[in-house]
Amino acid sequence: MNIKEAKQQIKNAITAYLTQDEFSNFKIPIERQRPILLIGAPGIGKTAIMEQIAQELGLGLIAYSMTHHTRQSALGLPYIIKKTYGGQEYTVSEYTMSEIIASVYELIEQTGFQHGILFLDEINCVSETLTPSMLQFLQFKIFGRHRVPDGWVVVTAGNPPQFNKSVHEFDVVTLDRLKRIDIEPDFEAWKEYAYKIGVHASIMTYLEIKKDDFYKVETTVEGRAFVTARGWDDLSQMIKLYEQHGLPVDENLVVQYLQNKTVAKSFSIYYDLYNKYKSDYKADAILAGKASSEIKNRAQSAKFDERLSLLGLLLDAITTEVRNVMEDEKVLTQLMEILKPALVKISRQNVDPECVITQEIENQKEAARHAKQAGALSSDAQRIANHVISILEKQRGILSRSQKDNASTLCTKRIEDDFNMRVELLSKAAKQAGKKLDNLFNFCEEVFGEGQELLILVTELTMNYQTARFISRFGSESYFKHNKELMFYERQKELIFEIEKLKLDENKNY
């Protein structure tokens, strides 16, 4: 199966494993919860999906690469104690707690996350001395004398033998106690993830043209040559930072991430061409509805590969617009959930308004700190949390400047006014982004007619997590016009709050 299907299978299994009865007992006893074993080529995204699953399910995450462990670090160190059996005293060996098990308990103590995932990577590449203990762990979830805490699901991962000479094949007895999931590289599945995290548009458009370059592992006279999903992801992040600092993105950089010289050279050439298209076509002018006749004529006479690159440029530009809108809405939604009870305290109790907001700021910082430490906070969620905290700090400043009045009704009014001003700005930004989306469709209709470019545009807008959310939230007549069957849209559609519900002063109960 592909990485997307594997992710859903793991989420389903974890949901089942953590299901409890009315007496808080797990419906599948801990000893019967089969550890999950992911088998797939290196760099395919096994670790990445575990991070996503922990964040999406709100679970703690402890991750280890087992090739870094010796028998002592995994099992614990021996020490001598005296015990009495049948009136006779004996000297026996005990073991300290395994470093791996101890890290789970430490995370529970520090963050309060009672449920989580213990992820052990490269499980079939452990040292010979650790192999017997590893097999025992997979069967009984015990390292040394200590078991994985209740409520923590064990997920493991390994590489097929052809990718690693150190692989140990598991016997049937062990395999019969595991949930094995085999994963194959799949560009279409990875593309959905890539849209969500914002992989650089040059990479997205290049791989649309050369899908075979997405994942390659070859043996050459110079050794192994390979390109992986992880390589494309990491290269994307570096390209963005190099562009931010005005540093050259060339073949010398690319080959550090795409360790196949042919693919690295091919992408490097394309990246230069992509930037030329970016300069020539002026995506901002197209989205503003101000494309010149020269640009339209060039696009109309362009070859299909160049048209694909142009669509990629335009999709990247509109994605940036709608991502900002959707992120701002998430910020305001979270902020509203914080402010409503805070304003109740301010209006109904004899409290210092500034102290109430200060306490909310500390609560948000503490929650974000614990979630990050537990591995349950994505980079997007962290950015939103930071934005929320920043707004709260500004609102505390508003209250601080109005302390002379010290009237609760005035304090709540000033917070409401500040919040509703932000809602109005969000509404304007959403309308502006919607207009740019209409201009994108108008340009494609005028230049390409009802050709396959429009079909590609609608499909990509639907697959793109950011644009799909925006369209389901704010709508788009142009999109619906060209997506007559609405099949893609219905699959992506999600329930989202109406923007009017963000008004703090409507139906207030404080």
Coordinates of C-alpha atoms in Angstrom, one line a residue:
M1 CA 0.0 0.0 0.0
N2 CA 1.1 3.6 -0.3
I3 CA 2.1 5.9 2.6
K4 CA -1.3 7.5 2.8
E5 CA -3.1 4.2 3.1
A6 CA -0.5 3.0 5.7
K7 CA -1.1 6.1 7.7
Q8 CA -4.8 5.5 7.9
Q9 CA -4.3 1.9 8.8
I10 CA -2.0 2.9 11.7
K11 CA -4.5 5.6 12.9
N12 CA -7.3 3.0 12.8
A13 CA -5.3 0.5 14.8
I14 CA -4.2 3.0 17.4
T15 CA -7.8 4.1 17.8
A16 CA -8.9 0.5 18.4
Y17 CA -6.0 -0.2 20.8
L18 CA -6.8 2.8 22.9
T19 CA -10.6 2.1 23.1
Q20 CA -11.6 1.5 26.8
D21 CA -14.7 0.0 28.4
E22 CA -16.9 1.6 31.1
F23 CA -14.3 0.5 33.7
S24 CA -11.4 2.2 31.9
N25 CA -10.0 -1.2 30.8
F26 CA -8.6 -1.5 27.3
K27 CA -11.0 -3.6 25.2
I28 CA -8.0 -5.2 23.6
P29 CA -5.7 -6.2 26.5
I30 CA -2.2 -4.7 26.4
E31 CA -0.6 -8.1 25.9
R32 CA -2.9 -8.8 22.8
Q33 CA -2.2 -5.4 21.1
R34 CA 0.1 -6.4 18.3
P35 CA 2.9 -4.0 17.6
I36 CA 2.7 -2.5 14.2
L37 CA 5.6 -3.2 11.8
L38 CA 6.1 -0.9 8.8
I39 CA 8.3 -2.3 6.1
G40 CA 9.4 0.1 3.4
A41 CA 12.3 1.5 1.5
P42 CA 14.4 4.2 3.2
G43 CA 13.3 7.8 2.9
I44 CA 9.8 6.8 2.0
G45 CA 8.2 8.8 4.9
K46 CA 7.7 6.2 7.7
T47 CA 9.0 8.6 10.5
A48 CA 7.1 11.6 9.0
I49 CA 3.7 9.8 9.2
M50 CA 4.3 8.8 12.8
E51 CA 4.8 12.5 13.7
Q52 CA 1.7 13.4 11.8
I53 CA -0.4 10.6 13.5
A54 CA 0.8 11.7 17.0
Q55 CA -0.1 15.3 16.2
E56 CA -3.5 14.5 14.6
L57 CA -4.6 12.1 17.4
G58 CA -3.1 14.3 20.2
L59 CA -0.8 11.6 21.5
G60 CA 2.7 11.7 22.9
L61 CA 5.5 10.4 20.7
I62 CA 8.9 8.8 21.6
A63 CA 11.0 7.8 18.6
Y64 CA 14.2 5.8 18.6
S65 CA 16.5 4.4 16.0
M66 CA 17.4 0.9 17.2
T67 CA 20.7 0.8 15.3
H68 CA 22.0 3.3 17.9
H69 CA 21.4 1.1 20.8
T70 CA 23.5 -1.6 22.5
R71 CA 22.1 -4.4 24.6
Q72 CA 22.8 -2.4 27.8
S73 CA 21.1 0.8 26.7
A74 CA 18.0 -1.0 25.5
L75 CA 17.7 -3.5 28.5
G76 CA 19.2 -1.5 31.3
L77 CA 22.4 -2.1 33.3
P78 CA 22.8 -5.1 35.6
Y79 CA 23.4 -4.6 39.4
I80 CA 23.6 -7.1 42.2
I81 CA 21.1 -7.4 45.0
K82 CA 20.4 -10.0 47.8
K83 CA 17.1 -11.9 48.0
T84 CA 15.9 -14.6 50.3
Y85 CA 14.2 -17.7 49.0
G86 CA 13.0 -20.5 51.4
G87 CA 15.0 -19.0 54.2
Q88 CA 18.2 -19.0 52.2
E89 CA 19.9 -15.7 51.0
Y90 CA 21.0 -15.5 47.4
T91 CA 22.9 -13.0 45.3
V92 CA 21.0 -12.2 42.1
S93 CA 21.2 -9.8 39.2
E94 CA 18.7 -7.1 38.6
Y95 CA 18.5 -4.5 35.8
T96 CA 18.0 -0.8 35.9
M97 CA 15.1 0.5 33.8
S98 CA 15.7 0.5 30.0
E99 CA 16.6 3.9 28.6
I100 CA 13.7 3.5 26.1
I101 CA 11.1 2.6 28.7
A102 CA 12.4 5.3 31.1
S103 CA 12.0 7.9 28.3
V104 CA 8.3 7.1 28.0
Y105 CA 7.7 7.4 31.8
E106 CA 9.8 10.7 31.8
L107 CA 7.6 12.1 29.0
I108 CA 4.4 11.2 30.9
E109 CA 5.8 12.9 34.1
Q110 CA 6.9 16.1 32.3
T111 CA 3.9 16.6 30.0
G112 CA 1.0 14.6 31.5
F113 CA 0.4 12.7 28.2
Q114 CA -0.9 9.4 29.4
H115 CA -1.4 7.9 25.9
G116 CA 1.2 7.9 23.1
I117 CA 3.2 6.0 20.5
L118 CA 6.6 4.4 21.1
F119 CA 8.2 4.3 17.6
L120 CA 11.2 2.1 17.1
D121 CA 12.8 2.6 13.7
E122 CA 15.2 0.2 11.9
I123 CA 13.9 -2.6 14.2
N124 CA 15.3 -5.4 11.9
C125 CA 18.8 -4.0 11.9
V126 CA 19.7 -4.3 15.5
S127 CA 23.0 -5.8 16.7
E128 CA 23.4 -9.6 17.1
T129 CA 23.5 -9.2 20.9
L130 CA 20.3 -7.3 21.0
T131 CA 18.3 -9.4 18.6
P132 CA 17.0 -12.0 21.1
S133 CA 15.8 -9.2 23.5
M134 CA 14.3 -7.3 20.6
L135 CA 12.2 -10.4 19.6
Q136 CA 11.1 -10.7 23.2
F137 CA 10.1 -7.1 23.2
L138 CA 8.0 -7.4 20.1
Q139 CA 6.1 -10.4 21.6
F140 CA 5.7 -9.1 25.2
K141 CA 6.5 -5.3 25.1
I142 CA 9.1 -5.8 27.8
F143 CA 12.7 -4.6 27.9
G144 CA 14.7 -6.3 30.7
R145 CA 12.1 -6.4 33.5
H146 CA 10.1 -3.4 32.6
R147 CA 7.1 -3.2 30.3
V148 CA 5.8 -0.3 28.1
P149 CA 3.3 1.7 30.1
D150 CA -0.4 1.0 29.5
G151 CA -1.9 3.4 26.9
W152 CA 1.3 3.5 24.8
V153 CA 1.1 1.8 21.4
V154 CA 4.3 0.2 19.9
V155 CA 5.0 1.0 16.3
T156 CA 8.1 -0.3 14.6
A157 CA 9.7 0.2 11.2
G158 CA 12.3 -1.5 9.1
N159 CA 13.9 -1.7 5.7
P160 CA 13.6 -4.6 3.2
P161 CA 16.8 -6.7 2.9
Q162 CA 17.8 -5.3 -0.5
F163 CA 18.4 -1.9 1.1
N164 CA 20.4 -2.9 4.1
K165 CA 22.8 -5.7 4.6
S166 CA 22.3 -5.7 8.4
V167 CA 18.6 -6.8 8.1
H168 CA 17.6 -9.8 10.3
E169 CA 14.6 -11.7 9.0
F170 CA 12.0 -12.3 11.7
D171 CA 10.8 -15.8 12.3
V172 CA 7.2 -16.9 11.9
V173 CA 6.5 -16.9 15.6
T174 CA 7.5 -13.2 15.9
L175 CA 5.7 -12.2 12.7
D176 CA 2.6 -13.8 13.8
R177 CA 2.5 -11.4 16.8
L178 CA 2.9 -8.3 14.6
K179 CA 0.6 -6.2 12.4
R180 CA 2.8 -6.0 9.3
I181 CA 2.3 -3.2 6.7
D182 CA 4.3 -3.1 3.6
I183 CA 4.7 0.4 2.0
E184 CA 5.6 1.3 -1.6
P185 CA 6.6 4.7 -3.0
D186 CA 3.7 6.5 -4.6
F187 CA 4.0 10.0 -5.9
E188 CA 0.3 10.8 -6.0
A189 CA 0.0 9.9 -2.3
W190 CA 3.0 12.0 -1.4
K191 CA 1.7 14.9 -3.5
E192 CA -1.2 15.4 -1.1
Y193 CA 1.2 15.6 1.8
A194 CA 3.5 17.9 -0.2
Y195 CA 0.7 20.4 -0.9
K196 CA -0.2 20.4 2.8
I197 CA 3.3 21.3 4.0
G198 CA 4.1 23.6 1.1
V199 CA 6.8 21.8 -0.9
H200 CA 8.5 24.2 -3.2
A201 CA 6.5 24.7 -6.5
S202 CA 9.6 24.0 -8.6
I203 CA 9.7 20.5 -7.1
M204 CA 6.0 19.9 -7.5
T205 CA 6.0 20.9 -11.2
Y206 CA 9.2 19.0 -12.0
L207 CA 7.8 15.8 -10.6
E208 CA 4.5 16.2 -12.5
I209 CA 6.6 16.2 -15.6
K210 CA 9.1 13.5 -14.5
K211 CA 7.2 11.3 -12.1
D212 CA 9.8 8.5 -12.5
D213 CA 12.3 10.7 -10.7
F214 CA 10.3 10.8 -7.5
Y215 CA 11.9 7.7 -6.0
K216 CA 14.9 5.8 -7.3
V217 CA 17.4 3.5 -5.8
E218 CA 20.0 2.2 -8.2
T219 CA 23.4 0.5 -8.1
T220 CA 26.0 2.1 -10.3
V221 CA 29.8 1.7 -10.8
E222 CA 30.2 4.5 -8.3
G223 CA 28.0 2.9 -5.7
R224 CA 24.4 3.4 -4.7
A225 CA 22.6 6.3 -6.4
F226 CA 19.2 7.2 -4.9
V227 CA 16.4 9.8 -4.7
T228 CA 13.8 9.6 -1.9
A229 CA 10.7 11.4 -0.7
R230 CA 12.7 12.6 2.3
G231 CA 15.3 14.0 -0.1
W232 CA 12.7 16.1 -2.0
D233 CA 11.2 17.3 1.2
D234 CA 14.5 18.4 2.7
L235 CA 15.6 20.0 -0.6
S236 CA 12.4 22.0 -0.6
Q237 CA 13.1 23.5 2.8
M238 CA 16.6 24.3 1.8
I239 CA 15.6 26.0 -1.5
K240 CA 13.2 28.2 0.4
L241 CA 15.9 29.3 2.8
Y242 CA 18.4 29.8 0.1
E243 CA 16.0 32.0 -1.9
Q244 CA 15.2 34.0 1.3
H245 CA 18.9 34.8 1.7
G246 CA 19.6 35.3 -2.0
L247 CA 21.9 32.3 -2.1
P248 CA 22.4 30.3 -5.4
V249 CA 20.5 27.1 -5.8
D250 CA 22.7 25.0 -8.1
E251 CA 23.6 21.4 -8.9
N252 CA 26.2 21.4 -6.1
L253 CA 23.4 22.0 -3.6
V254 CA 20.8 19.7 -5.2
V255 CA 23.1 16.7 -5.4
Q256 CA 23.5 16.8 -1.6
Y257 CA 19.8 15.9 -1.3
L258 CA 19.1 14.0 -4.6
Q259 CA 22.0 11.6 -4.5
N260 CA 21.6 10.5 -8.1
K261 CA 23.7 12.7 -10.4
T262 CA 21.4 12.4 -13.4
V263 CA 18.3 13.4 -11.5
A264 CA 20.2 16.2 -9.6
K265 CA 21.4 17.6 -12.9
S266 CA 18.0 17.4 -14.5
F267 CA 16.3 19.1 -11.6
S268 CA 19.0 21.8 -11.5
I269 CA 18.4 22.7 -15.1
Y270 CA 14.7 22.7 -14.6
Y271 CA 14.9 24.9 -11.5
D272 CA 16.7 27.6 -13.6
L273 CA 14.0 27.3 -16.3
Y274 CA 11.3 27.5 -13.6
N275 CA 12.7 30.8 -12.4
K276 CA 12.8 32.1 -15.9
Y277 CA 9.1 31.3 -16.3
K278 CA 8.5 32.9 -12.9
S279 CA 10.1 36.1 -14.1
D280 CA 8.5 36.1 -17.6
Y281 CA 5.0 35.2 -16.7
K282 CA 4.5 37.4 -13.6
A283 CA 2.0 35.3 -11.6
D284 CA 1.0 38.3 -9.4
A285 CA -0.2 40.2 -12.5
I286 CA -2.2 37.2 -13.7
L287 CA -3.9 36.7 -10.3
A288 CA -4.7 40.4 -10.2
G289 CA -6.4 40.1 -13.6
K290 CA -3.8 42.3 -15.3
A291 CA -2.0 39.8 -17.5
S292 CA -0.6 41.5 -20.6
S293 CA -1.4 40.4 -24.2
E294 CA 2.2 39.3 -24.5
I295 CA 1.9 36.9 -21.5
K296 CA -1.4 35.5 -22.8
N297 CA 0.0 34.9 -26.3
R298 CA 3.1 33.3 -25.0
A299 CA 1.1 30.9 -22.7
Q300 CA -1.2 30.1 -25.6
S301 CA 1.6 29.1 -27.9
A302 CA 3.7 27.4 -25.2
K303 CA 4.4 23.6 -25.3
F304 CA 2.6 21.4 -22.8
D305 CA 5.6 21.1 -20.3
E306 CA 5.8 24.9 -20.2
R307 CA 2.1 25.1 -19.6
L308 CA 2.4 22.7 -16.7
S309 CA 5.1 24.8 -15.2
L310 CA 3.0 27.9 -15.6
L311 CA 0.1 26.2 -13.8
G312 CA 2.5 25.2 -11.0
L313 CA 3.5 28.8 -10.6
L314 CA 0.0 30.0 -10.5
L315 CA -1.1 27.3 -8.1
D316 CA 1.8 28.1 -5.8
A317 CA 0.9 31.8 -5.8
I318 CA -2.8 31.2 -5.0
T319 CA -1.9 28.6 -2.4
T320 CA 0.1 31.2 -0.6
E321 CA -2.8 33.5 -0.6
V322 CA -5.4 31.0 0.7
R323 CA -3.0 29.5 3.2
N324 CA -2.6 32.8 5.0
V325 CA -6.4 33.3 5.1
M326 CA -7.0 29.8 6.5
E327 CA -4.3 30.2 9.1
D328 CA -5.7 33.5 10.2
E329 CA -9.1 31.9 10.6
K330 CA -7.6 29.1 12.7
V331 CA -5.9 31.8 14.9
L332 CA -9.2 33.7 15.4
T333 CA -11.2 30.5 16.1
Q334 CA -8.7 29.5 18.8
L335 CA -8.6 33.0 20.1
M336 CA -12.4 33.2 20.4
E337 CA -12.4 29.9 22.4
I338 CA -10.0 31.5 24.8
L339 CA -11.6 35.0 25.1
K340 CA -15.2 34.0 25.6
P341 CA -14.6 32.4 29.1
A342 CA -12.0 35.1 29.9
L343 CA -14.5 37.8 29.3
V344 CA -17.0 36.1 31.4
K345 CA -14.5 36.2 34.3
I346 CA -13.8 39.9 33.7
S347 CA -17.5 40.9 33.5
R348 CA -18.9 38.7 36.3
Q349 CA -16.1 38.6 38.9
N350 CA -14.2 41.2 40.9
V351 CA -10.9 40.5 39.2
D352 CA -8.1 42.5 37.5
P353 CA -8.8 42.2 33.7
E354 CA -5.1 42.3 33.0
C355 CA -4.4 39.4 35.4
V356 CA -7.1 37.3 33.6
I357 CA -5.5 37.8 30.2
T358 CA -2.0 37.2 31.7
Q359 CA -3.2 33.9 33.1
E360 CA -4.6 32.9 29.7
I361 CA -1.2 33.7 28.1
E362 CA 0.6 31.5 30.6
N363 CA -1.9 28.7 30.1
Q364 CA -1.4 28.8 26.3
K365 CA 2.4 28.8 26.6
E366 CA 2.3 25.9 29.0
A367 CA 0.0 23.9 26.8
A368 CA 2.1 24.5 23.7
R369 CA 5.3 23.7 25.6
H370 CA 3.9 20.3 26.8
A371 CA 2.5 19.4 23.4
K372 CA 5.8 20.3 21.7
Q373 CA 7.8 18.3 24.2
A374 CA 5.4 15.3 23.7
G375 CA 5.8 15.5 19.9
A376 CA 2.1 16.3 19.5
L377 CA 2.6 19.8 18.1
S378 CA 3.1 20.3 14.4
S379 CA 5.1 23.3 13.1
D380 CA 1.8 24.8 11.7
A381 CA 0.1 24.3 15.1
Q382 CA 3.1 25.9 16.9
R383 CA 3.0 28.9 14.5
I384 CA -0.7 29.3 15.2
A385 CA -0.2 29.0 19.0
N386 CA 2.5 31.6 18.8
H387 CA 0.2 34.0 16.9
V388 CA -2.6 33.5 19.4
I389 CA -0.2 34.3 22.3
S390 CA 1.1 37.3 20.4
I391 CA -2.5 38.7 20.0
L392 CA -3.3 38.0 23.7
E393 CA -0.2 40.0 24.7
K394 CA -1.3 42.9 22.5
Q395 CA -4.7 42.8 24.1
R396 CA -3.1 42.8 27.6
G397 CA -1.4 45.9 26.5
I398 CA -4.7 47.5 25.5
L399 CA -6.0 46.7 29.0
S400 CA -2.8 48.0 30.7
R401 CA -3.3 51.3 29.0
S402 CA -6.9 51.6 30.2
Q403 CA -6.3 50.6 33.8
K404 CA -7.4 54.1 35.0
D405 CA -10.9 53.4 33.9
N406 CA -10.9 49.9 35.4
A407 CA -14.5 49.3 34.4
S408 CA -15.2 45.7 33.3
T409 CA -17.7 46.7 30.6
L410 CA -15.1 49.1 29.1
C411 CA -12.4 46.4 29.2
T412 CA -14.6 43.8 27.5
K413 CA -15.7 46.4 24.9
R414 CA -12.0 47.1 24.0
I415 CA -11.2 43.5 23.6
E416 CA -14.3 42.9 21.5
D417 CA -13.5 45.8 19.3
D418 CA -9.9 44.6 18.8
F419 CA -11.1 41.0 18.0
N420 CA -13.9 42.1 15.6
M421 CA -11.4 44.4 13.8
R422 CA -9.3 41.3 13.1
V423 CA -12.4 39.5 11.8
E424 CA -13.1 42.3 9.4
L425 CA -9.5 42.1 8.1
L426 CA -9.9 38.3 7.7
S427 CA -13.1 38.8 5.7
K428 CA -11.4 41.3 3.4
A429 CA -8.4 39.0 2.9
A430 CA -10.8 36.1 2.1
K431 CA -12.6 38.1 -0.5
Q432 CA -9.4 39.3 -2.1
A433 CA -8.1 35.7 -2.3
G434 CA -11.4 34.6 -3.8
K435 CA -11.1 37.3 -6.5
K436 CA -7.6 36.1 -7.3
L437 CA -8.9 32.6 -7.7
D438 CA -11.6 33.8 -10.1
N439 CA -8.9 35.7 -12.1
L440 CA -6.9 32.5 -12.3
F441 CA -9.8 30.7 -13.9
N442 CA -10.5 33.6 -16.2
F443 CA -6.9 33.6 -17.4
C444 CA -7.0 29.8 -18.1
E445 CA -10.3 30.0 -19.8
E446 CA -9.1 32.8 -22.1
V447 CA -5.7 31.3 -22.9
F448 CA -6.4 27.5 -22.9
G449 CA -10.1 27.3 -23.5
E450 CA -11.8 24.2 -22.3
G451 CA -8.6 22.2 -22.7
Q452 CA -7.0 19.7 -20.4
E453 CA -5.2 22.6 -18.6
L454 CA -8.5 23.5 -16.9
L455 CA -9.1 19.9 -15.9
I456 CA -5.6 19.8 -14.4
L457 CA -6.2 23.1 -12.6
V458 CA -9.5 21.8 -11.0
T459 CA -7.9 18.5 -10.0
E460 CA -4.9 20.2 -8.4
L461 CA -7.0 22.7 -6.5
T462 CA -9.0 19.8 -5.2
M463 CA -6.0 17.7 -4.1
N464 CA -4.3 20.7 -2.6
Y465 CA -5.2 20.7 1.1
Q466 CA -5.0 24.5 1.4
T467 CA -7.1 25.4 -1.6
A468 CA -9.6 22.6 -1.0
R469 CA -10.2 24.0 2.5
F470 CA -10.6 27.5 1.3
I471 CA -13.1 26.6 -1.4
S472 CA -15.2 24.5 1.0
R473 CA -15.1 27.3 3.5
F474 CA -15.7 30.3 1.3
G475 CA -16.9 28.8 -2.0
S476 CA -15.9 29.6 -5.6
E477 CA -18.3 29.9 -8.5
S478 CA -15.5 29.5 -11.0
Y479 CA -14.4 26.3 -9.4
F480 CA -17.9 24.8 -9.2
K481 CA -18.6 25.8 -12.8
H482 CA -15.7 23.6 -14.0
N483 CA -16.1 20.8 -11.4
K484 CA -19.5 19.8 -12.5
E485 CA -19.7 16.4 -10.9
L486 CA -18.2 17.8 -7.6
M487 CA -16.8 14.4 -6.8
F488 CA -13.4 15.7 -5.7
Y489 CA -14.9 18.5 -3.8
E490 CA -17.3 16.3 -1.8
R491 CA -14.4 14.1 -0.7
Q492 CA -12.4 17.1 0.5
K493 CA -15.3 19.0 2.0
E494 CA -15.1 19.6 5.8
L495 CA -17.2 21.3 8.3
I496 CA -15.9 24.8 9.1
F497 CA -17.2 27.6 11.3
E498 CA -19.0 30.4 9.6
I499 CA -17.0 33.6 9.8
E500 CA -20.0 35.5 11.3
K501 CA -19.8 33.2 14.3
L502 CA -16.4 34.7 15.2
K503 CA -18.2 37.8 16.4
L504 CA -17.5 38.0 20.1
D505 CA -20.3 40.4 20.8
E506 CA -23.1 38.3 19.2
N507 CA -25.3 36.4 21.7
K508 CA -22.9 37.0 24.4
N509 CA -23.4 35.3 27.8
Y510 CA -21.2 37.6 29.8

